[in-house]
XYZ file of C-alpha atoms in Angstrom:
517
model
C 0.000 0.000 0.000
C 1.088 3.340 -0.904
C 2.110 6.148 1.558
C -1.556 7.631 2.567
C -1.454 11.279 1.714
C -5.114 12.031 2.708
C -7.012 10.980 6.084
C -6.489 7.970 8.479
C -9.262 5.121 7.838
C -12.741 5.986 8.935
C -14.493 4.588 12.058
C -18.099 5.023 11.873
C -19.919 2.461 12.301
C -21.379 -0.020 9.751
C -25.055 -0.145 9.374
C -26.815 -1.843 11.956
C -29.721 -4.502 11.309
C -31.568 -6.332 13.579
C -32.735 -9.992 12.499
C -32.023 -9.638 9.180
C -28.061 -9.518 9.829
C -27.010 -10.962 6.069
C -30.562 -13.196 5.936
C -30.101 -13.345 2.084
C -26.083 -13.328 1.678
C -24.946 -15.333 4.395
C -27.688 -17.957 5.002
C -28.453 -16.539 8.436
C -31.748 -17.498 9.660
C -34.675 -14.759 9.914
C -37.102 -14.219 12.516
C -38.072 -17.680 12.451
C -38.371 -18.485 8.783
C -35.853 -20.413 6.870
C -33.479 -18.933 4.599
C -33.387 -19.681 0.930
C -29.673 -21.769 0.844
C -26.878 -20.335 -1.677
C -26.652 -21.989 -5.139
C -22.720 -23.096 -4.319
C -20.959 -22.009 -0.983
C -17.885 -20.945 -0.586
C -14.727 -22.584 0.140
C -13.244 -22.650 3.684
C -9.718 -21.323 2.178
C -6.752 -23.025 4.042
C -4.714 -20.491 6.157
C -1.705 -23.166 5.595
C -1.834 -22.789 2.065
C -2.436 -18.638 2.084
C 1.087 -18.746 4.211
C 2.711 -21.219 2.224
C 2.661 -18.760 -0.469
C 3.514 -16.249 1.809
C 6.647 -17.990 3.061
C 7.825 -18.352 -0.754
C 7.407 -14.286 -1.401
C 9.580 -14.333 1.478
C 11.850 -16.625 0.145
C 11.820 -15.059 -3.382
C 12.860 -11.593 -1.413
C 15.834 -13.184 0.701
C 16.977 -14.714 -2.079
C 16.756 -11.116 -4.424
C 18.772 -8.360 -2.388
C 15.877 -8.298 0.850
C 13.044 -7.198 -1.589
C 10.285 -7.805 -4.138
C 9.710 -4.253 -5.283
C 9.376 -2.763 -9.215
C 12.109 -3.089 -10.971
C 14.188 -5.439 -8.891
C 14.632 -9.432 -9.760
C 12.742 -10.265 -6.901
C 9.186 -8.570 -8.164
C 9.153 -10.980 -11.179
C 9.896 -14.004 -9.524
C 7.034 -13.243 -7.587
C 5.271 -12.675 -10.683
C 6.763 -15.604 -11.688
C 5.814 -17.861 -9.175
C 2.313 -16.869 -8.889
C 1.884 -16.836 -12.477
C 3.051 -21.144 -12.441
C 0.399 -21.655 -9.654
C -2.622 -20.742 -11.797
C -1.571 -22.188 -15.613
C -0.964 -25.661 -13.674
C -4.739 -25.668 -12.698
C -5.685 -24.377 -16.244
C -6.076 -20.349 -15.718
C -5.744 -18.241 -19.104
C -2.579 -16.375 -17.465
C -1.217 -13.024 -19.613
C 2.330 -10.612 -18.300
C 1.562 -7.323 -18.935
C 4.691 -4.796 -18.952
C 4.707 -1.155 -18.886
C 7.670 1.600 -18.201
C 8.280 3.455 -15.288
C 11.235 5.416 -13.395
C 13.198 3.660 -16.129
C 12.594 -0.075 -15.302
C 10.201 -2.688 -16.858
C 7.214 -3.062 -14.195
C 4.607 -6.389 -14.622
C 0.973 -6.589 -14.148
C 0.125 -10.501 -14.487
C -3.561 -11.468 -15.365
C -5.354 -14.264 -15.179
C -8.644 -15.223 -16.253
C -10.709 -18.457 -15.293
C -12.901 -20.175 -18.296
C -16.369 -19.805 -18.463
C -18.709 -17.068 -17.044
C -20.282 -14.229 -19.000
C -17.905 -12.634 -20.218
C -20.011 -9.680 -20.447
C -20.132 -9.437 -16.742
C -16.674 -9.843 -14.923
C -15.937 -10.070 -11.320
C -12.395 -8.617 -10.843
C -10.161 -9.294 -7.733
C -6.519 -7.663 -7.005
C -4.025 -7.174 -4.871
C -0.590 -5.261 -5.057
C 2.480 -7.828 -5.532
C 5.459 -5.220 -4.875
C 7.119 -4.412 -2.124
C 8.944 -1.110 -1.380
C 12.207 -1.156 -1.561
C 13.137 -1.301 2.165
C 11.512 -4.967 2.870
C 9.941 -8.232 1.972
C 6.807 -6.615 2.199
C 5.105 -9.937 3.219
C 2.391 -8.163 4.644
C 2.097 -5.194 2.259
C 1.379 -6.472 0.032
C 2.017 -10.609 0.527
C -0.617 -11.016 2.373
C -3.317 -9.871 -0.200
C -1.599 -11.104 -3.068
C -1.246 -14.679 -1.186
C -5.010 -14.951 -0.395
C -6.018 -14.168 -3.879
C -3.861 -16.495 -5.009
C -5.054 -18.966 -2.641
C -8.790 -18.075 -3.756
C -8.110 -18.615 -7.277
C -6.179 -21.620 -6.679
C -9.310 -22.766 -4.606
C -12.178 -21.896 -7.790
C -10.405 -24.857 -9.936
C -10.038 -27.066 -6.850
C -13.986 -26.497 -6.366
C -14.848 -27.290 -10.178
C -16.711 -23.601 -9.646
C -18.697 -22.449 -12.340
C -19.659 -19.179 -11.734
C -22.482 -17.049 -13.271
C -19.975 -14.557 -13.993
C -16.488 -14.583 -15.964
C -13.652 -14.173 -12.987
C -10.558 -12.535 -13.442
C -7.673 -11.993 -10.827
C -4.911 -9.462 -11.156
C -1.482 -8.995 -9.579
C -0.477 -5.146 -9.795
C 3.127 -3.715 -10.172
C 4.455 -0.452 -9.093
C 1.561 0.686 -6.982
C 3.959 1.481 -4.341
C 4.973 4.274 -6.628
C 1.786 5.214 -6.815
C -0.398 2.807 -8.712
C 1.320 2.668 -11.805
C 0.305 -0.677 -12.953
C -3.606 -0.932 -11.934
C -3.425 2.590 -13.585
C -1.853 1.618 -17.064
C -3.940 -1.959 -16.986
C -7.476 0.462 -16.716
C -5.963 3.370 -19.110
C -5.156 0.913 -21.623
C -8.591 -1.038 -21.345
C -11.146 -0.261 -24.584
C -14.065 1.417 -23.477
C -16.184 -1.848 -24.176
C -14.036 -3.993 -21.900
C -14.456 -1.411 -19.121
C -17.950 -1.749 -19.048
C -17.497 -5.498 -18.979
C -16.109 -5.433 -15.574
C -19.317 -5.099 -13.143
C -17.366 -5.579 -9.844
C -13.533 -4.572 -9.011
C -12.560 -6.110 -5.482
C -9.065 -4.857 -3.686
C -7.303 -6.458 -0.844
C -4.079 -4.573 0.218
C -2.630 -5.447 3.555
C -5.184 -7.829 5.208
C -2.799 -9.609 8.121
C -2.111 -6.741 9.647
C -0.024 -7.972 12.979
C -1.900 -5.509 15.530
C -5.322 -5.968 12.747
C -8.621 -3.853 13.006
C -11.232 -5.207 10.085
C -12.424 -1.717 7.456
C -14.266 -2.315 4.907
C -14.303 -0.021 1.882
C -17.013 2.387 2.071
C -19.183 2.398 -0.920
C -22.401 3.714 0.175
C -20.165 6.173 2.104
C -22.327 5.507 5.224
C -19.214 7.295 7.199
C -20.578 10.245 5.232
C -16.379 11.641 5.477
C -13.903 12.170 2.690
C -14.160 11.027 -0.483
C -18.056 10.131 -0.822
C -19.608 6.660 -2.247
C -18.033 4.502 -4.932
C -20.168 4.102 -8.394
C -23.068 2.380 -8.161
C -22.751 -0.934 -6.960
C -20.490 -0.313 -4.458
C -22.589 -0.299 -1.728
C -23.533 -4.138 -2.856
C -19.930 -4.967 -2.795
C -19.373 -3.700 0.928
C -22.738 -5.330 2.041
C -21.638 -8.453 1.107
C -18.303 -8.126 2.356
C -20.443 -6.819 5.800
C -22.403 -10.016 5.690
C -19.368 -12.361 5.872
C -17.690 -10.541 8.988
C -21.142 -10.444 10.125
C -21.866 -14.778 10.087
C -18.902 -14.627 11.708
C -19.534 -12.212 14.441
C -16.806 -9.752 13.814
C -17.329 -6.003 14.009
C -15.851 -3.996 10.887
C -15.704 -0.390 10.444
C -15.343 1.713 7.100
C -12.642 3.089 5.677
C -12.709 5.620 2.866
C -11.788 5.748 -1.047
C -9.018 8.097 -0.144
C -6.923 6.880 -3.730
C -4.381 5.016 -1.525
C -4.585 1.651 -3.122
C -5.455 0.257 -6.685
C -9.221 0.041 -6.574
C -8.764 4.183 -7.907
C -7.805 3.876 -11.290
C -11.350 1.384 -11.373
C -13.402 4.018 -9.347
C -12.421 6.737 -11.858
C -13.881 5.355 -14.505
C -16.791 4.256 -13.130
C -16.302 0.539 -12.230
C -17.805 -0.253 -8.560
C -15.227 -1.504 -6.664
C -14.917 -2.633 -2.731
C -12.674 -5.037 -0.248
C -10.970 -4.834 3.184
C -7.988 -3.560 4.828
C -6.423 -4.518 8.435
C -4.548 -1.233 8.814
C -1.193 0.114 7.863
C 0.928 2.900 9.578
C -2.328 4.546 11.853
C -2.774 4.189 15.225
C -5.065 1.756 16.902
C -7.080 3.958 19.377
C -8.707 2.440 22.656
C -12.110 2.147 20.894
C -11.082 -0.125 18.385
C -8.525 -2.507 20.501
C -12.104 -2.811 22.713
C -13.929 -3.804 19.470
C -11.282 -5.877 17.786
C -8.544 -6.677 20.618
C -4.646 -5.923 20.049
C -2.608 -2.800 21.789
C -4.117 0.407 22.209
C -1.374 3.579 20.991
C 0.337 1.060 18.401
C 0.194 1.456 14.444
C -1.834 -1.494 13.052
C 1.255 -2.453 11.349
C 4.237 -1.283 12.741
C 6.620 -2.559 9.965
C 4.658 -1.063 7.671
C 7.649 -0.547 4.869
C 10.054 -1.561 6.737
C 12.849 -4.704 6.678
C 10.702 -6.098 9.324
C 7.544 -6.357 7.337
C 8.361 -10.183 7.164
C 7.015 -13.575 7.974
C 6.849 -12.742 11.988
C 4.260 -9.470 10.746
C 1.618 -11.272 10.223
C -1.556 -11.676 12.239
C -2.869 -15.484 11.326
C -6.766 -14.760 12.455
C -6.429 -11.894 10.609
C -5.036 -13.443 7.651
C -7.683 -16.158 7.927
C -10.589 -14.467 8.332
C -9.981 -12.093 5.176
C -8.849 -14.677 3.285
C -12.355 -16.485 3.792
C -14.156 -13.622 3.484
C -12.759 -12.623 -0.214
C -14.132 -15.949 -1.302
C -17.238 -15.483 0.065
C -17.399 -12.177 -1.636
C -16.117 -13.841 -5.100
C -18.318 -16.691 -4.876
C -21.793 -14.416 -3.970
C -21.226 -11.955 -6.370
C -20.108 -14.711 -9.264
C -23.326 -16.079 -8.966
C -26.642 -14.721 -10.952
C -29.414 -14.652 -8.213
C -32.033 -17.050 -10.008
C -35.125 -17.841 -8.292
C -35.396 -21.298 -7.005
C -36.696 -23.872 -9.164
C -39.893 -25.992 -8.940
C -43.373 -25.152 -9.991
C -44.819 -21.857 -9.334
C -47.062 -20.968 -7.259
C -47.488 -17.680 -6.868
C -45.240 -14.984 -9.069
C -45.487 -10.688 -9.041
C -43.121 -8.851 -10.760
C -45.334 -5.907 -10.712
C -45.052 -4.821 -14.040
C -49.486 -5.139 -14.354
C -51.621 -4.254 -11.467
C -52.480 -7.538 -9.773
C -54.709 -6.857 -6.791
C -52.062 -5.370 -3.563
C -53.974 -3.492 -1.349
C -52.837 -0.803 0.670
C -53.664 -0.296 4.311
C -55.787 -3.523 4.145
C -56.459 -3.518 7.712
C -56.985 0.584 7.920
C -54.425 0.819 10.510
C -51.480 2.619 8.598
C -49.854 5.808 10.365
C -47.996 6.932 7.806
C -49.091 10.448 6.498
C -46.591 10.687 2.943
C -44.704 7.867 0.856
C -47.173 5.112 0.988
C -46.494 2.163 -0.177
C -47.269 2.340 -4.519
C -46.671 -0.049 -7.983
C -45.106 2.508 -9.247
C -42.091 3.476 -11.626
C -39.835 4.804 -9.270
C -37.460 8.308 -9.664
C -33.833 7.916 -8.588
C -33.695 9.987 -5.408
C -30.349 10.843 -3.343
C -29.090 13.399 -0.561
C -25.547 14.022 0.210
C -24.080 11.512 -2.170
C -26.078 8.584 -0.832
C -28.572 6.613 -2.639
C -31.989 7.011 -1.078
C -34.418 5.385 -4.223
C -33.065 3.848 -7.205
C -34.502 4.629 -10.388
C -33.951 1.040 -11.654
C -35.893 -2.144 -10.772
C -35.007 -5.641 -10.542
C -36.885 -6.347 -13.372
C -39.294 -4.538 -15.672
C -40.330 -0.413 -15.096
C -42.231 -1.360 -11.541
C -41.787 -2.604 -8.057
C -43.435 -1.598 -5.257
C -41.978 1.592 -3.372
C -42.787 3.789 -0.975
C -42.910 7.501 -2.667
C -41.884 6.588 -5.928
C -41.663 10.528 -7.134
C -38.864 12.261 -6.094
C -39.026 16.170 -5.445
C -37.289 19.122 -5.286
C -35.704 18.070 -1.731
C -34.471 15.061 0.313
C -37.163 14.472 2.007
C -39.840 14.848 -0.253
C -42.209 11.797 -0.567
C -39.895 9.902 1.865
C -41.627 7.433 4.098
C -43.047 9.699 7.167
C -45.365 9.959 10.094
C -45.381 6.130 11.336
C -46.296 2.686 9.439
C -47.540 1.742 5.752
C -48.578 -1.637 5.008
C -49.520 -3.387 1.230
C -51.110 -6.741 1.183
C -51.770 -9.150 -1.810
C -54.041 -10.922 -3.015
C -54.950 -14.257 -1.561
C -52.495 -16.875 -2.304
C -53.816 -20.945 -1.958
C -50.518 -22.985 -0.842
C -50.497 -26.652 -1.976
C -50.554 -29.256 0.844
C -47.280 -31.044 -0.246
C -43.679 -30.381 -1.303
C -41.443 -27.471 -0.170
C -42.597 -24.441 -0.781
C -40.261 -21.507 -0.804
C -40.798 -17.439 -0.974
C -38.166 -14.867 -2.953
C -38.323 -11.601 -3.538
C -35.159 -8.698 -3.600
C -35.328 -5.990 -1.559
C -33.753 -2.753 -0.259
C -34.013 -0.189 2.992
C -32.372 3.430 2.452
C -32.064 6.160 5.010
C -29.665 8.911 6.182
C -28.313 9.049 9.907
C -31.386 10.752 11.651
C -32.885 6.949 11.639
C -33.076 4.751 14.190
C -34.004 0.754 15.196
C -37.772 2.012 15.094
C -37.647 2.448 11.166
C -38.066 -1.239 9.133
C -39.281 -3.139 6.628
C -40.898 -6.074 6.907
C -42.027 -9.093 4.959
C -44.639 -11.694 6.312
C -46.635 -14.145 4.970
C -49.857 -14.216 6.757
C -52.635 -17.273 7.083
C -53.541 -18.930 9.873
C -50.424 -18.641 11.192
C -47.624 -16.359 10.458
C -44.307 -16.570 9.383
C -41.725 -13.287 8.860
C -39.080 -13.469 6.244
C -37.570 -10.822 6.332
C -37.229 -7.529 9.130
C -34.679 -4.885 8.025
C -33.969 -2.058 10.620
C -32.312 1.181 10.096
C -30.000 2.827 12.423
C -28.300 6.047 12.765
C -26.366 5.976 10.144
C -26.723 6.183 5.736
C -27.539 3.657 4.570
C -27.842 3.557 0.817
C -30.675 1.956 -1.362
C -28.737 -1.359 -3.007
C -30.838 -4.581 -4.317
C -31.226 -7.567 -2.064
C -32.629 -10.905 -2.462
C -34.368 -12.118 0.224
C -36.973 -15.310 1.046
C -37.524 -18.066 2.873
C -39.033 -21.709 3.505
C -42.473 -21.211 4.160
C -43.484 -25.007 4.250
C -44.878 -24.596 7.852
C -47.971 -22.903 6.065
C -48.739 -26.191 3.647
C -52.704 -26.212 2.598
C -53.207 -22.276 3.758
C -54.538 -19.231 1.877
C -52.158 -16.948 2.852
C -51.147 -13.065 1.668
C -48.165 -11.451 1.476
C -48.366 -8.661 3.637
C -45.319 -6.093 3.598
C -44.941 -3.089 5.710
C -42.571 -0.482 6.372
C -42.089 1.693 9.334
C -40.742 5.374 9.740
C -41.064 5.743 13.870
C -38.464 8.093 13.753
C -38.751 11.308 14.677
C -37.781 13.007 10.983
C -36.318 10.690 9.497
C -35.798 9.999 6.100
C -36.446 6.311 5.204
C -37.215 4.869 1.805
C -37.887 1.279 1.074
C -39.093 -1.123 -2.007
C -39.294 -4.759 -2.618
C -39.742 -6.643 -6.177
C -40.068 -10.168 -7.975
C -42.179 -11.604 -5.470
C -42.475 -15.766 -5.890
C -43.886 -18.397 -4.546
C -42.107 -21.943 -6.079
C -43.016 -25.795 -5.040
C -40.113 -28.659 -4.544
């Protein structure tokens, strides 16, 4: 990681939900409903193998004058040696060379078969070192648990939705010289290609605190969101650290590491970061453990950024949580199969009521099938202006005004209900739908949204609940097995909550199905 020349990472807290947690991207169960599973999990990657790799960069830098940085022998044997590891398990592998300072720097490439190769997930991680050290954990570490991940899509036979392509970066020490001639050198077509770019620089940081990139810029400091999609990158990333019940904190796109020549041109991008040369404060050695008044790494370019400056739960738990993050986003989120049911995409009006009971609170942006306007305040995402599929969803204020808080969910609770649905008597049956909450920081746990489905008993599949913090509107799926309710008419019955006192809270939900196993 280059020298930071902006502001130390940001500590604000990540946005806070109640029993939904990660219900759709980590499998965690919802307020007594059963998650729909994942199409293919994700590896558990081996931390043996992630330092294995590890102790060969180290090896490569003993063995090359102390270092692995551009321009030295020891940068391409590293690109050497990673480059070996991923043709012998059948990777399409390209060495791309550019100029700078007057030596030859690498970028190496590699791409796995299959996928759509309109839509490309993109991983990377720096593999130089400065000049003054092995730089085993900036950058070994992230460049080892790529590799590792790679190594561990052809061990798994994966066949992802999506085309994936890893990348090993040169000269970003120097200030991202390779990431930045591999995206200036991209055709504009190929750009658009890649839907995802994910970074990992420095992730075993020995005295470790767990940021994730923030691209809804929730923090609401420095350099504001990420393009759009970002937010879905750091929510998935969230969910991981989440199933595992690790706090993480965001950090900003300040231009420090390679995931800015992507953000400059538009490409959503996201990952995690352990810390570098700041200062772990008391707050965060509470929330994460380690020494209080210490840099997160203090070799950080150094000699002694070597083998012994490396935290191994650290190191594990990023390197798992990168293939999580590859392996969710690689796949297409298809609804389940089986016979249907039930199925609302909401493109014709089909018979949702609102305020079925006569109950709702709310006083402005009730629920409505509607085509919504893309609505935003201070940088962050509020309503999107696209659906999942179609021109409609349902939405809660689809317009969107002349200010923030116009036609915003306000005043209390708004509830839409459809029409009656019959449930067979047999087989599995199983609910999906995507979803998304939005609000700024003046929310609280009283704002939600809820989904239930509603007979003579009840089961809730999904409860979303803000918190003070922005939170930016991003597409979720959600569902769950709602076998329990066999032989029942039942309705869908979704409500949403602004309890608040002024907040600004804007929710939808689309591609509602019922299918039968």
């Amino acid at each position: 990681m280059r020298p930071r020349t902006l502001r130390t990472a940001g500590l604000a807290a990540v946005v806070a939900t109640a029993t939904v947690a990660a219900s759709a991207l980590a499998g965690a169960p919802v307020a007594g409903a059963a998650p729909i599973a994942a199409a293919v999990t994700a590896p558990d990657i081996s931390l043996t193998n992630v330092k294995g790799h590890l102790n060969q960069f180290q090896s490569i830098a003993t063995g090359n004058g102390g270092n692995r940085a551009h321009g030295r022998p020891g940068y391409l044997a590293s690109v050497n040696y990673v480059r070996a590891q991923l043709d012998a398990v059948g990777y399409t592998t390209a060495v791309q060379s550019f100029t700078y300072n007057g030596a030859t720097g690498y970028n190496l490439i590699a791409d796995w078969p299959g996928g759509d190769p309109n839509a490309v997930v993109m991983t990377g991680a720096h593999l130089d070192s400065t000049t003054a050290g092995p730089g085993i954990n900036d950058n070994g570490s992230g460049s080892a648990a790529i590799l590792e991940v790679a190594l561990a899509v052809a061990r798994t036979g994966f066949a992802p939705d999506r085309h994936l392509r890893f990348a090993w970066w040169g000269a970003e020490e120097l200030g991202l010289r390779g990431s930045q001639y591999y995206v200036n050198n991209l055709p504009t077509a190929e750009r658009s290609r890649i839907k995802q770019y994910l970074n990992f620089d420095m992730v075993g940081s020995p005295n470790a605190g767990y940021f994730v990139y923030d691209g809804d810029n929730s923090d609401g400091v420095g350099s504001g969101p990420g393009p759009a999609g970002s937010a879905q990158i750091e929510q998935t990333i969230q969910a991981y650290f989440t199933s595992i019940g690790v706090p993480t904190r965001g950090t900003d796109f300040d231009g420090r590491s390679d995931y800015g020549p992507f953000i400059s041109v538009g490409i959503p991008a996201g990952g995690t970061f352990t810390g570098a040369e700041g200062t772990k404060s008391s707050a965060q050695a509470s929330l994460w453990g380690g020494t209080a008044g210490q840099a997160f790494d203090p070799c950080y370019h150094r000699s002694c950024d070597t083998l012994a400056n490396i935290n191994d739960t650290a190191l594990d738990r990023n390197a798992d949580a990168i293939a999580y993050t590859v392996w969710t986003l690689a796949q297409v989120a298809t609804p389940p199969p089986g016979t249907t049911v039930y199925s609302d995409t909401f493109e014709t009006a089909t018979g949702w009521t609102v305020n079925p009971a006569g109950t709702d609170t709310a006083t402005a942006g009730r629920w409505e099938r509607a085509d919504p306007a893309a609505t935003s305040s201070s940088g962050v995402a509020t309503q999107l202006g696209t659906t999942v599929s179609g021109s409609f969803d349902l939405v809660t204020g689809p317009l969107a005004g002349s200010s923030a808080g116009d036609h915003d969910l306000d005043g209390g609770v708004s509830t839409v209900q459809s029409p009656t649905i019959t449930l067979p008597s047999t087989g599995t049956l199983t609910l999906s739908f995507s979803w998304y909450l939005a609000h700024l920081n003046n929310s609280s746990s009283a704002d939600y949204l809820r989904v239930r489905v509603v007979g003579s008993s009840t089961l809730t599949a999904l409860t979303a609940t803000g918190a003070a913090t922005n939170r930016a509107a991003s597409w979720q799926s959600g569902g769950a097995d709602i076998s329990a309710l066999r032989g029942q008419t039942v309705r869908i019955v979704i409500d949403a909550a602004d309890a608040s006192t002024a907040s600004l809270v804007e929710a939808a939900v689309d591609d509602v199905r019922i299918v039968q196993n």
